[in-house]
Coordinates of C-alpha atoms in Angstrom, one line a residue:
X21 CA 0.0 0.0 0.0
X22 CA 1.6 3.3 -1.1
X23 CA 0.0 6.2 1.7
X24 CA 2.1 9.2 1.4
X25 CA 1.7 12.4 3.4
X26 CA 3.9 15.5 4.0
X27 CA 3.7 18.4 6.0
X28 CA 2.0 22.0 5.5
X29 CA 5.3 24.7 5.7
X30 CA 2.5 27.4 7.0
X31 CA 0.2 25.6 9.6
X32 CA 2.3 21.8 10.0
X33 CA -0.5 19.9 9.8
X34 CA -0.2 17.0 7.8
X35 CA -1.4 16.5 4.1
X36 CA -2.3 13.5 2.4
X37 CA -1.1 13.3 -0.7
X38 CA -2.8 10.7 -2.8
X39 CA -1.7 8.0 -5.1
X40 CA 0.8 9.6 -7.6
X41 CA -0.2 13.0 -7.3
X42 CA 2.2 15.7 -7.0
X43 CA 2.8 16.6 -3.7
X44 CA 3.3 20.5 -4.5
X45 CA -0.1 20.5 -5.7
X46 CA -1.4 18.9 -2.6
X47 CA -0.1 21.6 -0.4
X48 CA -1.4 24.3 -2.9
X49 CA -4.4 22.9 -2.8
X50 CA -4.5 22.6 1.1
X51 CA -3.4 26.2 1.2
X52 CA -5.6 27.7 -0.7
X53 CA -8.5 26.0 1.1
X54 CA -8.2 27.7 3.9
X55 CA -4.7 26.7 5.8
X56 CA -5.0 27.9 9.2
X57 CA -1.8 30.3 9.7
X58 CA -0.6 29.5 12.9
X59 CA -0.4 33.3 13.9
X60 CA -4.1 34.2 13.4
X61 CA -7.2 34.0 15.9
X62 CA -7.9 30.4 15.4
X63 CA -4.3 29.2 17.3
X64 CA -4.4 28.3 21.0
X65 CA -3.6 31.4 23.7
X66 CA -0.2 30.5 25.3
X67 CA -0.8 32.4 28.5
X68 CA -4.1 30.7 29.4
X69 CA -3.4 30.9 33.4
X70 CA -4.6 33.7 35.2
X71 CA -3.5 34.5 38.3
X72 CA -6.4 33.7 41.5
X73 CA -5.0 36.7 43.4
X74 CA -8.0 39.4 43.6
X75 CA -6.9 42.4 41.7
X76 CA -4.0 40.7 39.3
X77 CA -4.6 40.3 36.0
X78 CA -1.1 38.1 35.2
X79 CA -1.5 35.0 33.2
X80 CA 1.0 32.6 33.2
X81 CA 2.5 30.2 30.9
X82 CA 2.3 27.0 33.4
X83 CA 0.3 27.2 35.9
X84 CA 1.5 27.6 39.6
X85 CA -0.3 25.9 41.9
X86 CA -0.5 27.0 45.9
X87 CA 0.5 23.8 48.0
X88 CA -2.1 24.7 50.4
X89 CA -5.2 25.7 48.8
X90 CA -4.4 24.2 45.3
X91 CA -5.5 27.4 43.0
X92 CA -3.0 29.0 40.3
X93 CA -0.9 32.3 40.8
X94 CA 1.3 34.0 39.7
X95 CA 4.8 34.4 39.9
X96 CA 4.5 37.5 42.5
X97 CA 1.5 35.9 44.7
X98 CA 2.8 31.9 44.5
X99 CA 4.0 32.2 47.9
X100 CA 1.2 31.6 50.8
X101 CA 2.5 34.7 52.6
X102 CA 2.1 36.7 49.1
X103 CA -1.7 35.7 48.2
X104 CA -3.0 35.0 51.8
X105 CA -3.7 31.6 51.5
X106 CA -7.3 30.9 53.2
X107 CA -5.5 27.5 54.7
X108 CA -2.0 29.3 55.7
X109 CA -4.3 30.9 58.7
X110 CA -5.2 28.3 60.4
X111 CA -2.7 26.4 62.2
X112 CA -2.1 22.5 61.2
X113 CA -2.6 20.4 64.5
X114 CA 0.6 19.1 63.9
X115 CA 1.9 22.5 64.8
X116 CA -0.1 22.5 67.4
X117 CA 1.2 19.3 68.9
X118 CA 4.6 21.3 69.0
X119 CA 6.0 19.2 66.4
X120 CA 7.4 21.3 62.9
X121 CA 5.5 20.2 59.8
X122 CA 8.1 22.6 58.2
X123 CA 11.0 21.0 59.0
X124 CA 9.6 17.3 58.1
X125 CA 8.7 19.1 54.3
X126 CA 12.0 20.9 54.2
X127 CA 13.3 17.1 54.6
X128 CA 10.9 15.3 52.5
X129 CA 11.2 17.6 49.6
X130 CA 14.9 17.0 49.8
X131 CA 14.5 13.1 50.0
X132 CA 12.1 13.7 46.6
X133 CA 14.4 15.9 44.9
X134 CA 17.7 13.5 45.4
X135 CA 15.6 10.5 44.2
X136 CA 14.6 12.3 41.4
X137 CA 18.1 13.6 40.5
X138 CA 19.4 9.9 41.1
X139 CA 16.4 8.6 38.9
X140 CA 17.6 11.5 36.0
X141 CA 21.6 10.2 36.1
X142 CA 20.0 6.8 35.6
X143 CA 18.4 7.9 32.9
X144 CA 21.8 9.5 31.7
X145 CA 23.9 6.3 32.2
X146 CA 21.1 4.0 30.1
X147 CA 21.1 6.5 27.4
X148 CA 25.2 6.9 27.2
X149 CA 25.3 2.6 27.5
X150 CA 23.0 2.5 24.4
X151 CA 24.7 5.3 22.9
X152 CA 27.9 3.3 23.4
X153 CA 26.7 -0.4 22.4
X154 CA 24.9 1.2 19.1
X155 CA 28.4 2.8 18.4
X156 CA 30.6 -0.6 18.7
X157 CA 27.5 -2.4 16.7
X158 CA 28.5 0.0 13.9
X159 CA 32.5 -0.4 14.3
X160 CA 32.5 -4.1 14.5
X161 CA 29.8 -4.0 11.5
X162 CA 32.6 -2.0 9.5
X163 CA 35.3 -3.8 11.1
X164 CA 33.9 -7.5 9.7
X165 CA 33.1 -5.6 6.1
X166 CA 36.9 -4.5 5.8
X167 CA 38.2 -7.9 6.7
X168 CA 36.0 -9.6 3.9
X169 CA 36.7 -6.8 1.8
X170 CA 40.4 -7.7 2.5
X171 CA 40.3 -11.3 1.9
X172 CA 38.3 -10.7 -1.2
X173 CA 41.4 -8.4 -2.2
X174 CA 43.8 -11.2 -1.5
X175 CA 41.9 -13.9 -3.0
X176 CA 42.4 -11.8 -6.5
X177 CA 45.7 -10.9 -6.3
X178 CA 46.5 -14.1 -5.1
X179 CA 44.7 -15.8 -8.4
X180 CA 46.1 -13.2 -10.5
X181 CA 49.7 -14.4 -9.2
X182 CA 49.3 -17.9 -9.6
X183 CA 48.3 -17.3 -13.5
X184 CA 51.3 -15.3 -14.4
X185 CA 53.6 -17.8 -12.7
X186 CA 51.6 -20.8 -14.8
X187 CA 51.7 -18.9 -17.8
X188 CA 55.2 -17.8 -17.6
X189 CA 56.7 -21.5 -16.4
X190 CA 58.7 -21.1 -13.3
X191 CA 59.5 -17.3 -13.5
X192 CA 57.9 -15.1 -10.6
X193 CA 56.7 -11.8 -11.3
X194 CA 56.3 -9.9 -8.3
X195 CA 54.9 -6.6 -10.0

């Protein structure tokens, strides 16, 4: 089954291109139906998130979600202190056993953020060993073409020695 398809230059959506048609006239014709350009009305916002802070009109790019009371912010309000969380007020009865809820974050954040940096060097090891075992595929792949490309060579010149010395008695030519 030949399905070919290539790519619009103004909107990158993809184009079929049928059965041997030309696929410059595919893309004209796409075009000049009505190709969405990517910078009019009809794209997607990129700042979609506004900020929950009463009074700021900032929209962000990713959204920033408060810990605590789980709406987005802004950069400027995404601390608790800066947008007066409604949950910051009131006082976690861990705190009010006397033991620090802070502290226990401070260390379990840390804990996440070490796994997660040991999890990405993982990552970075697999991907150089792959890296590595795909590049010694390809040398011992050239490696074994060389040395039947050599034996091939030696086989001829070998054959080609062997008839001048029948043909010329018991001369040798090495030339």
């Amino acid at each position: 089954m030949d399905v070919r398809a290539t790519t619009c230059p103004v909107c990158s959506r993809v184009v079929p291109i049928n059965r041997g048609a030309d696929p410059n006239v595919a893309v004209n014709d796409h075009i000049n139906a009505g190709c969405p350009d990517p910078g009019t009305s009809t794209s997607e916002k990129a700042y979609t998130n506004p900020c929950s802070m009463q009074g700021c009109s900032k929209k962000e790019l990713v959204p920033i979600l408060c810990q605590k009371c789980l709406k987005p912010f802004c950069i400027r309000h995404r601390l608790e202190a800066d947008h007066k969380c409604s949950i910051a007020g009131s006082t976690p009865p861990a705190q009010k056993n006397g033991q620090s809820s802070a502290k226990t974050k401070m260390v379990s954040a840390a804990a996440r953020q070490n796994t997660r940096g040991e999890q990405a060097a993982q990552l970075d090891k697999d991907r150089r060993d792959r890296a590595y075992r795909a590049t010694q595929i390809r040398q011992d792949a050239a490696l074994a073409q060389e040395l039947q490309n050599s034996e091939q060579g030696l086989d001829k010149s070998s054959s080609s020695f062997t008839s001048q010395s029948s043909t010329n008695g018991n001369q040798c030519i090495l030339s």
